[in-house]
Amino acid sequence: MPAWRIRDAHAEDLEAVVRLWERSRAAGVEPVYALAEVLTSATEDIAVVATAQDLIVGAAVARRAHNQAWVVFHGVDDAWHGLGIGPGLLRAVETRVAEAGPSTLSALVPGEQTHLDAFRDAGFEEKKAVRYLERRIRVQREEMVLLEELGGRVLPRGLWDGVAGMRHEKDLIERRLVLPLAEPALADRFGVAPPRAVVMFGPPGTGKTTFAKAIASRLDWSFVEVFPSRLAADPAGLAGALRDTFHRIAELEHAVVLIDEVEEIASHRRGDPPSPLQGVTNELLKLIPAFRERPDRLLVCATNFIRSLDSAFLRHGRFDYVIPIGLPDAEARAAIWARFLPPAAAQSVDVDAVVAASDGFTPADIEFAARRANQAALEAAVDGGDGAGPSTEHYLAAVAATRATVSAQVAGEFAEDIETFGRV
Ligand SMILES: Nc1ncnc2c1ncn2[C@@H]1O[C@H](COP(=O)(O)OP(=O)(O)OP(=O)(O)O)[C@@H](O)[C@H]1O
Ligand SMILES: [Mg+2]
């Protein structure tokens, strides 16, 4: 029987580990651990190799995680099977793991791997009831640092589902934006170029920011909000700060970038002498094509005043869609009311009546009216001893006393804007 022996792996052995890892992959078995993982564990944790005739014919690598250690790689050259090398490697790993502290040594193997003899021979017990789940973490640590510098965030999951009502807008955004961005390969098969930049416009408080965040959450992408008013304070000046911000955004893997109140930096370029903001508008116009060249990012420019935007800014080729976001519909209003009603009132109040009465309200108007009603009920309870809490009447009275932010005139202009500027 050819002689073989096992020893600790050295730095020079890593190449052989790579070769063995690639071999198992070539045999059609997708390894559970990526090569980078295996090599990190080999250098920093536990690695042993089997040698025979001055060649490396097998290797096992493990990593410690508190009281448990994991075999992250185990492989033997085909020509050297059946000689006990596999179990020998595992036993050697076990000894080193025991010295390091952990009391359990575990292994995850690909489902396709049928022969587990080496593990059985080394005393491993197969746990049949186990299922393996994995999730790729989108935003990695290095990116987190950059994201923080940019004032960006990874938003919680589920914001998309939190956008109540607005079915028409949601459906549109889902199909035109989310689908091709989430499934670029599918989009490519149909010749659909995923969108890179969109404008969202609508009266104040209708949910433009909410939608931009929801898209980021839905796609599991980072979210960066650019505030022109804050960039203006930068010593590099607004144009310089904008350029710098975009250069850094280019380094993010996946990102939804929101420029809120974009009219502040992209208004009509006119006036003599030219307004100092013209340079900023020009800068933004230059930055967008470069932004569009990179995949896995979406620029959302939001504005309340689409009419005031420079016509060059909105031209075709720069923005894929110009999407109107209108006032919340009844379902959205109901969800927004629900946020501000105390639990007892949510049971007793005729919410449908309140929702109907607040037609034309923005979410902020609803919040204001709800506060007013709750406060009135509180005061009534203290003054008159009626502690029943806010009632339908309190809410209807508060709605009647609240002036809608979006006047009939603004609503009419918005309807015109949809005709003139909307592009979906
Ligand atoms: N469909 C919705 N469901 C639940 N809450 C909503 C919805 N739309 C908006 N809201 C809430 O209303 C408030 C205002 O929304 P948002 O800030 O997104 O509006 P906006 O269009 O960006 O406003 P502005 O034009 O002033 O920037 C937020 O608190 C948001 O959570
Ligand atoms: Mg906003």
Coordinates of C-alpha atoms and ligand atoms in Angstrom, one line a residue:
M1 CA 0.0 0.0 0.0
P2 CA 1.5 3.4 -1.0
A3 CA 2.6 5.3 2.1
W4 CA 1.0 8.6 2.9
R5 CA 1.1 10.9 5.9
I6 CA -0.7 13.9 7.3
R7 CA 0.8 17.1 8.4
D8 CA -0.3 20.7 9.1
A9 CA -0.6 22.8 5.9
H10 CA 1.9 25.5 5.2
A11 CA 1.6 28.6 3.0
E12 CA 3.2 26.7 0.1
D13 CA 0.4 24.1 0.2
L14 CA -2.4 26.6 -0.6
E15 CA -1.9 26.1 -4.3
A16 CA -2.6 22.4 -3.8
V17 CA -5.7 23.2 -1.8
V18 CA -7.0 25.4 -4.6
R19 CA -6.3 22.6 -7.1
L20 CA -8.3 20.1 -4.9
W21 CA -11.1 22.5 -4.5
E22 CA -11.3 23.2 -8.2
R23 CA -11.2 19.4 -8.9
S24 CA -14.3 18.8 -6.8
R25 CA -16.0 21.6 -8.6
A26 CA -15.0 20.2 -12.0
A27 CA -16.6 16.9 -11.0
G28 CA -19.9 18.7 -10.9
V29 CA -20.2 19.1 -7.2
E30 CA -20.7 22.8 -6.3
P31 CA -18.8 23.3 -3.0
V32 CA -20.7 24.7 -0.1
Y33 CA -17.9 27.2 0.8
A34 CA -16.4 29.5 -1.8
L35 CA -12.7 29.3 -2.5
A36 CA -11.9 32.6 -0.7
E37 CA -13.6 31.2 2.4
V38 CA -11.6 28.0 2.3
L39 CA -8.3 29.9 1.8
T40 CA -9.0 32.3 4.6
S41 CA -9.7 29.5 6.9
A42 CA -6.6 27.6 5.7
T43 CA -4.4 30.6 6.6
E44 CA -6.1 31.7 9.7
D45 CA -7.7 28.5 11.3
I46 CA -7.0 24.9 10.8
A47 CA -5.7 23.1 7.7
V48 CA -4.0 19.7 7.2
V49 CA -2.8 18.0 4.1
A50 CA -2.1 14.4 3.2
T51 CA 1.2 13.9 1.3
A52 CA 2.3 10.8 -0.7
Q53 CA 5.4 10.5 -2.9
D54 CA 6.1 14.2 -2.2
L55 CA 2.8 15.2 -3.6
I56 CA -0.2 16.7 -1.8
V57 CA -3.0 14.2 -2.4
G58 CA -5.6 15.5 0.0
A59 CA -6.5 18.4 2.3
A60 CA -9.0 19.3 5.0
V61 CA -9.7 22.8 6.2
A62 CA -11.8 23.9 9.2
R63 CA -12.8 27.0 10.9
R64 CA -13.7 27.7 14.5
A65 CA -16.9 29.4 15.5
H66 CA -17.2 29.6 19.3
N67 CA -17.9 26.2 20.6
Q68 CA -18.4 24.6 17.2
A69 CA -15.9 24.1 14.4
W70 CA -16.8 23.6 10.7
V71 CA -15.1 21.6 8.0
V72 CA -15.1 24.0 5.2
F73 CA -13.2 21.8 2.8
H74 CA -12.3 18.2 2.5
G75 CA -10.9 16.6 -0.6
V76 CA -8.7 13.7 -1.7
D77 CA -7.3 13.2 -5.2
D78 CA -9.3 10.5 -7.2
A79 CA -6.2 8.3 -7.5
W80 CA -5.8 8.1 -3.8
H81 CA -9.3 7.1 -2.7
G82 CA -9.9 4.0 -0.6
L83 CA -6.7 4.2 1.3
G84 CA -8.1 5.8 4.4
I85 CA -6.8 9.3 3.6
G86 CA -10.2 11.0 3.8
P87 CA -11.0 9.8 7.4
G88 CA -7.4 10.3 8.3
L89 CA -7.6 14.0 7.4
L90 CA -10.8 14.4 9.3
R91 CA -9.3 12.8 12.4
A92 CA -6.3 15.1 12.2
V93 CA -8.7 18.1 11.9
E94 CA -10.6 16.8 14.9
T95 CA -7.4 16.7 17.0
R96 CA -6.5 20.2 16.2
V97 CA -10.0 21.5 16.8
A98 CA -10.1 19.8 20.2
E99 CA -6.8 21.5 21.1
A100 CA -8.4 24.9 20.1
G101 CA -11.4 24.4 22.3
P102 CA -14.6 23.7 20.4
S103 CA -16.5 20.6 21.4
T104 CA -18.3 19.9 18.1
L105 CA -17.0 19.4 14.6
S106 CA -19.6 19.8 11.9
A107 CA -19.6 19.5 8.2
L108 CA -21.9 20.7 5.5
V109 CA -21.6 18.8 2.2
P110 CA -23.3 19.5 -1.1
G111 CA -26.4 17.4 -1.7
E112 CA -24.9 15.9 -4.8
Q113 CA -22.1 14.4 -2.8
T114 CA -23.2 10.8 -2.4
H115 CA -20.3 9.1 -0.7
L116 CA -19.9 10.2 2.8
D117 CA -17.7 7.3 3.8
A118 CA -14.8 9.4 4.9
F119 CA -17.0 11.2 7.3
R120 CA -18.7 8.1 8.6
D121 CA -15.3 6.4 9.0
A122 CA -14.1 9.3 11.0
G123 CA -17.1 9.0 13.3
F124 CA -19.4 11.7 12.0
E125 CA -23.1 11.1 12.4
E126 CA -25.4 12.2 9.7
K127 CA -28.2 14.5 10.8
K128 CA -31.0 13.7 8.3
A129 CA -33.5 16.3 9.4
V130 CA -31.2 19.2 8.8
R131 CA -31.9 21.7 6.0
Y132 CA -29.4 24.2 4.9
L133 CA -30.4 27.8 4.1
E134 CA -28.3 30.6 3.0
R135 CA -28.7 34.2 2.1
R136 CA -26.2 36.5 0.5
I137 CA -25.7 39.7 2.5
R138 CA -25.9 42.4 -0.1
V139 CA -24.0 45.2 1.5
Q140 CA -20.6 44.2 2.8
R141 CA -18.5 45.9 5.5
E142 CA -16.2 47.9 3.2
E143 CA -19.2 49.3 1.5
M144 CA -20.9 50.1 4.8
V145 CA -18.1 52.6 5.5
L146 CA -18.5 54.4 2.2
L147 CA -22.2 54.3 2.6
E148 CA -22.0 55.9 6.0
E149 CA -19.7 58.7 4.6
L150 CA -22.4 59.3 2.0
G151 CA -25.1 59.5 4.6
G152 CA -26.6 56.4 3.1
R153 CA -28.3 53.4 4.7
V154 CA -29.3 49.9 4.2
L155 CA -33.1 50.1 4.8
P156 CA -35.1 47.5 6.6
R157 CA -36.8 44.9 4.4
G158 CA -40.5 45.2 4.0
L159 CA -40.9 48.9 3.3
W160 CA -42.4 48.0 -0.1
D161 CA -45.3 46.2 1.6
G162 CA -45.6 49.1 4.0
V163 CA -46.6 51.4 1.1
A164 CA -50.4 51.1 1.5
G165 CA -52.8 51.6 -1.4
M166 CA -51.4 53.5 -4.4
R167 CA -52.1 50.4 -6.4
H168 CA -51.7 52.1 -9.8
E169 CA -48.3 53.7 -8.9
K170 CA -47.1 50.5 -7.1
D171 CA -48.0 48.3 -10.0
L172 CA -46.3 50.7 -12.5
I173 CA -43.1 50.9 -10.4
E174 CA -43.1 47.2 -9.8
R175 CA -43.2 46.4 -13.6
R176 CA -41.1 49.2 -15.0
L177 CA -38.5 49.6 -12.4
V178 CA -38.3 46.7 -9.9
L179 CA -38.7 43.9 -12.3
P180 CA -35.9 44.7 -14.8
L181 CA -33.6 45.8 -12.0
A182 CA -34.2 42.7 -9.9
E183 CA -34.0 40.3 -12.9
P184 CA -31.5 41.8 -15.3
A185 CA -30.8 38.5 -17.1
L186 CA -34.5 38.1 -17.8
A187 CA -34.8 41.7 -18.9
D188 CA -31.8 41.2 -21.2
R189 CA -33.5 38.2 -22.9
F190 CA -36.4 40.4 -23.8
G191 CA -34.2 43.2 -24.9
V192 CA -35.3 45.4 -22.1
A193 CA -32.6 47.8 -20.8
P194 CA -33.1 48.2 -17.1
P195 CA -33.9 51.8 -16.1
R196 CA -31.1 53.8 -14.6
A197 CA -32.8 57.1 -13.8
V198 CA -36.3 58.3 -13.2
V199 CA -38.1 61.4 -12.1
M200 CA -41.0 61.3 -9.6
F201 CA -43.1 64.3 -9.4
G202 CA -46.2 65.2 -7.5
P203 CA -47.6 67.6 -4.8
P204 CA -45.8 67.7 -1.4
G205 CA -46.2 64.7 0.8
T206 CA -47.7 62.3 -1.7
G207 CA -45.1 59.6 -1.1
K208 CA -42.2 60.2 -3.5
T209 CA -39.5 59.7 -0.8
T210 CA -41.5 56.8 0.5
F211 CA -41.5 55.1 -2.9
A212 CA -37.8 55.7 -3.5
K213 CA -37.0 54.1 -0.1
A214 CA -39.4 51.2 -0.8
I215 CA -37.7 50.5 -4.1
A216 CA -34.3 50.3 -2.3
S217 CA -35.8 48.0 0.3
R218 CA -37.5 45.9 -2.2
L219 CA -34.3 45.4 -4.3
D220 CA -32.2 45.0 -1.1
W221 CA -30.0 47.8 -2.4
S222 CA -28.3 50.6 -0.4
F223 CA -30.2 53.9 -0.2
V224 CA -28.4 57.2 -0.5
E225 CA -30.3 60.5 -0.3
V226 CA -28.6 63.6 -1.8
F227 CA -29.8 66.9 -0.4
P228 CA -28.8 69.8 -2.6
S229 CA -29.3 72.2 0.3
R230 CA -26.7 70.3 2.4
L231 CA -24.2 70.0 -0.4
A232 CA -24.3 73.7 -0.8
A233 CA -22.5 74.1 2.5
D234 CA -19.5 72.0 1.2
P235 CA -16.2 74.0 0.8
A236 CA -15.9 72.5 -2.7
G237 CA -19.1 74.4 -3.6
L238 CA -22.3 72.8 -4.7
A239 CA -21.1 71.6 -8.1
G240 CA -17.9 70.2 -6.7
A241 CA -19.7 68.5 -3.8
L242 CA -22.2 67.0 -6.3
R243 CA -19.4 65.6 -8.5
D244 CA -17.6 64.2 -5.5
T245 CA -20.8 62.6 -4.2
F246 CA -21.5 60.9 -7.5
H247 CA -17.9 59.6 -7.8
R248 CA -18.2 58.0 -4.5
I249 CA -21.7 56.6 -5.3
A250 CA -20.1 54.9 -8.3
E251 CA -18.1 52.7 -6.0
L252 CA -21.2 51.3 -4.4
E253 CA -22.3 47.8 -5.6
H254 CA -26.0 48.4 -5.6
A255 CA -27.7 51.6 -4.8
V256 CA -30.9 53.7 -5.2
V257 CA -29.9 57.3 -5.1
L258 CA -32.6 59.9 -4.4
I259 CA -32.0 63.6 -5.2
D260 CA -34.9 65.2 -3.4
E261 CA -36.1 68.6 -4.4
V262 CA -34.2 68.4 -7.6
E263 CA -35.7 71.6 -8.8
E264 CA -33.3 73.4 -6.5
I265 CA -30.4 72.4 -8.8
A266 CA -32.2 71.7 -12.1
S267 CA -34.4 74.7 -12.7
H268 CA -34.7 76.6 -16.0
R269 CA -31.3 77.9 -17.0
R270 CA -32.0 81.5 -17.8
G271 CA -31.3 84.9 -16.6
D272 CA -28.6 87.5 -17.4
P273 CA -26.2 87.4 -15.7
P274 CA -26.6 83.7 -15.4
S275 CA -27.6 82.4 -12.0
P276 CA -24.8 80.7 -10.1
L277 CA -26.9 77.6 -10.0
Q278 CA -26.5 77.1 -13.8
G279 CA -23.0 75.6 -13.2
V280 CA -24.7 73.1 -10.8
T281 CA -27.4 72.2 -13.3
N282 CA -24.7 71.7 -16.0
E283 CA -22.7 69.5 -13.6
L284 CA -25.7 67.3 -12.9
L285 CA -26.5 67.0 -16.6
K286 CA -22.9 65.7 -17.1
L287 CA -23.1 63.3 -14.2
I288 CA -26.2 61.5 -15.3
P289 CA -24.8 59.9 -18.4
A290 CA -21.8 58.5 -16.4
F291 CA -24.3 57.3 -13.8
R292 CA -26.3 55.6 -16.4
E293 CA -23.4 53.6 -17.7
R294 CA -23.1 51.5 -14.5
P295 CA -25.4 48.6 -13.7
D296 CA -27.2 48.0 -10.4
R297 CA -28.1 51.5 -9.6
L298 CA -31.1 53.7 -10.0
L299 CA -31.2 57.5 -9.7
V300 CA -34.6 58.9 -8.5
C301 CA -35.0 62.6 -8.9
A302 CA -38.0 63.9 -6.9
T303 CA -39.7 67.2 -7.3
N304 CA -42.9 69.1 -6.4
F305 CA -42.3 71.5 -9.2
I306 CA -41.8 69.6 -12.4
R307 CA -42.8 72.7 -14.4
S308 CA -39.8 74.6 -13.2
L309 CA -37.3 72.0 -14.3
D310 CA -34.9 72.8 -17.2
S311 CA -36.3 71.3 -20.4
A312 CA -32.9 69.8 -21.3
F313 CA -33.0 68.0 -17.9
L314 CA -36.1 66.1 -18.8
R315 CA -35.3 65.2 -22.4
H316 CA -35.4 61.6 -23.6
G317 CA -32.3 59.5 -22.9
R318 CA -31.6 61.1 -19.6
F319 CA -34.5 59.7 -17.7
D320 CA -36.2 56.5 -18.5
Y321 CA -39.5 57.4 -16.9
V322 CA -41.2 60.5 -15.5
I323 CA -43.6 59.2 -13.0
P324 CA -46.5 61.1 -11.4
I325 CA -47.2 60.3 -7.7
G326 CA -50.6 61.7 -6.8
L327 CA -52.5 62.0 -3.6
P328 CA -53.0 58.9 -1.5
D329 CA -56.1 56.9 -2.4
A330 CA -58.7 55.6 0.1
E331 CA -56.7 52.5 0.9
A332 CA -53.5 54.5 1.5
R333 CA -55.4 57.1 3.6
A334 CA -56.9 54.3 5.7
A335 CA -53.4 52.9 6.4
I336 CA -52.1 56.4 7.3
W337 CA -55.1 57.1 9.6
A338 CA -54.5 53.7 11.3
R339 CA -51.0 54.9 12.3
F340 CA -52.4 57.8 14.2
L341 CA -55.5 56.3 15.8
P342 CA -55.1 55.0 19.4
P343 CA -55.9 51.2 19.6
A344 CA -59.3 51.8 21.3
A345 CA -60.3 54.4 18.7
A346 CA -59.3 52.0 15.8
Q347 CA -62.0 49.6 17.1
S348 CA -64.8 52.1 17.7
V349 CA -64.3 54.8 15.1
D350 CA -66.1 54.7 11.7
V351 CA -62.7 54.7 9.8
D352 CA -64.4 54.5 6.4
A353 CA -66.3 57.7 7.1
V354 CA -63.1 59.5 8.2
V355 CA -61.2 58.1 5.1
A356 CA -63.9 59.4 2.8
A357 CA -64.0 62.8 4.5
S358 CA -60.3 63.2 4.1
D359 CA -60.3 62.7 0.3
G360 CA -57.7 65.1 -1.1
F361 CA -55.6 65.1 2.0
T362 CA -51.9 64.4 1.9
P363 CA -50.4 62.0 4.6
A364 CA -49.1 65.1 6.4
D365 CA -52.6 66.6 6.4
I366 CA -53.9 63.3 7.9
E367 CA -51.3 63.3 10.6
F368 CA -52.2 66.9 11.5
A369 CA -56.0 66.2 11.6
A370 CA -55.4 63.1 13.7
R371 CA -53.3 64.9 16.2
R372 CA -55.9 67.6 16.4
A373 CA -58.7 65.1 17.0
N374 CA -56.7 63.2 19.6
Q375 CA -55.8 66.3 21.4
A376 CA -59.4 67.6 21.4
A377 CA -60.7 64.3 22.8
L378 CA -58.0 64.4 25.5
E379 CA -59.0 67.9 26.5
A380 CA -62.7 67.0 26.5
A381 CA -62.0 64.0 28.8
V382 CA -60.1 66.2 31.3
D383 CA -62.7 69.0 31.2
G384 CA -65.9 67.0 31.2
G385 CA -64.9 63.6 32.5
D386 CA -65.8 61.9 29.3
G387 CA -63.0 59.4 29.1
A388 CA -64.3 57.4 26.2
G389 CA -61.5 58.5 23.9
P390 CA -61.5 60.0 20.4
S391 CA -64.7 59.3 18.5
T392 CA -65.8 59.5 14.8
E393 CA -67.1 63.0 15.5
H394 CA -63.7 64.1 16.8
Y395 CA -62.0 63.0 13.6
L396 CA -64.7 64.3 11.3
A397 CA -64.6 67.7 13.0
A398 CA -60.8 67.8 12.8
V399 CA -60.9 66.9 9.1
A400 CA -63.4 69.7 8.5
A401 CA -61.2 72.1 10.3
T402 CA -58.0 71.2 8.4
R403 CA -57.2 72.8 5.1
A404 CA -55.8 70.4 2.6
T405 CA -52.3 71.3 1.5
V406 CA -53.0 70.4 -2.1
S407 CA -55.5 73.1 -3.1
A408 CA -57.9 72.5 -6.0
Q409 CA -55.7 74.7 -8.1
V410 CA -52.5 72.6 -7.3
A411 CA -54.5 69.4 -8.0
G412 CA -55.6 70.9 -11.3
E413 CA -52.0 71.8 -12.2
F414 CA -50.8 68.4 -11.3
A415 CA -53.4 66.8 -13.7
E416 CA -52.0 69.1 -16.4
D417 CA -48.4 68.2 -15.5
I418 CA -49.3 64.5 -15.9
E419 CA -50.4 65.3 -19.5
T420 CA -47.4 67.4 -20.3
F421 CA -44.5 65.7 -18.5
G422 CA -45.7 62.2 -17.5
R423 CA -43.7 59.5 -19.3
V424 CA -44.4 56.0 -18.2
Ligands
LIG1 N1 -48.9 54.9 0.5 C1 -48.5 55.3 1.7 N2 -48.8 54.4 2.8 C2 -48.4 54.8 4.0 N3 -47.8 55.9 4.3 C3 -47.5 56.8 3.4 C4 -47.9 56.5 2.0 N4 -47.4 57.5 1.3 C5 -46.9 58.4 2.1 N5 -46.9 58.0 3.4 C6 -46.4 58.7 4.6 O1 -46.6 60.1 4.3 C7 -45.5 60.9 4.7 C8 -45.1 61.7 3.6 O2 -44.6 60.9 2.5 P1 -43.2 61.3 1.7 O3 -42.3 62.0 2.6 O4 -42.8 60.1 1.0 O5 -43.8 62.3 0.6 P2 -43.0 63.1 -0.5 O6 -43.8 63.0 -1.7 O7 -41.6 62.7 -0.5 O8 -43.1 64.6 0.1 P3 -42.3 65.9 -0.3 O9 -42.7 66.2 -1.7 O10 -42.7 66.8 0.7 O11 -40.9 65.5 -0.3 C9 -44.5 59.9 5.2 O12 -44.5 59.9 6.6 C10 -44.9 58.6 4.7 O13 -44.5 57.5 5.5
MG2 MG -39.9 63.8 -0.2

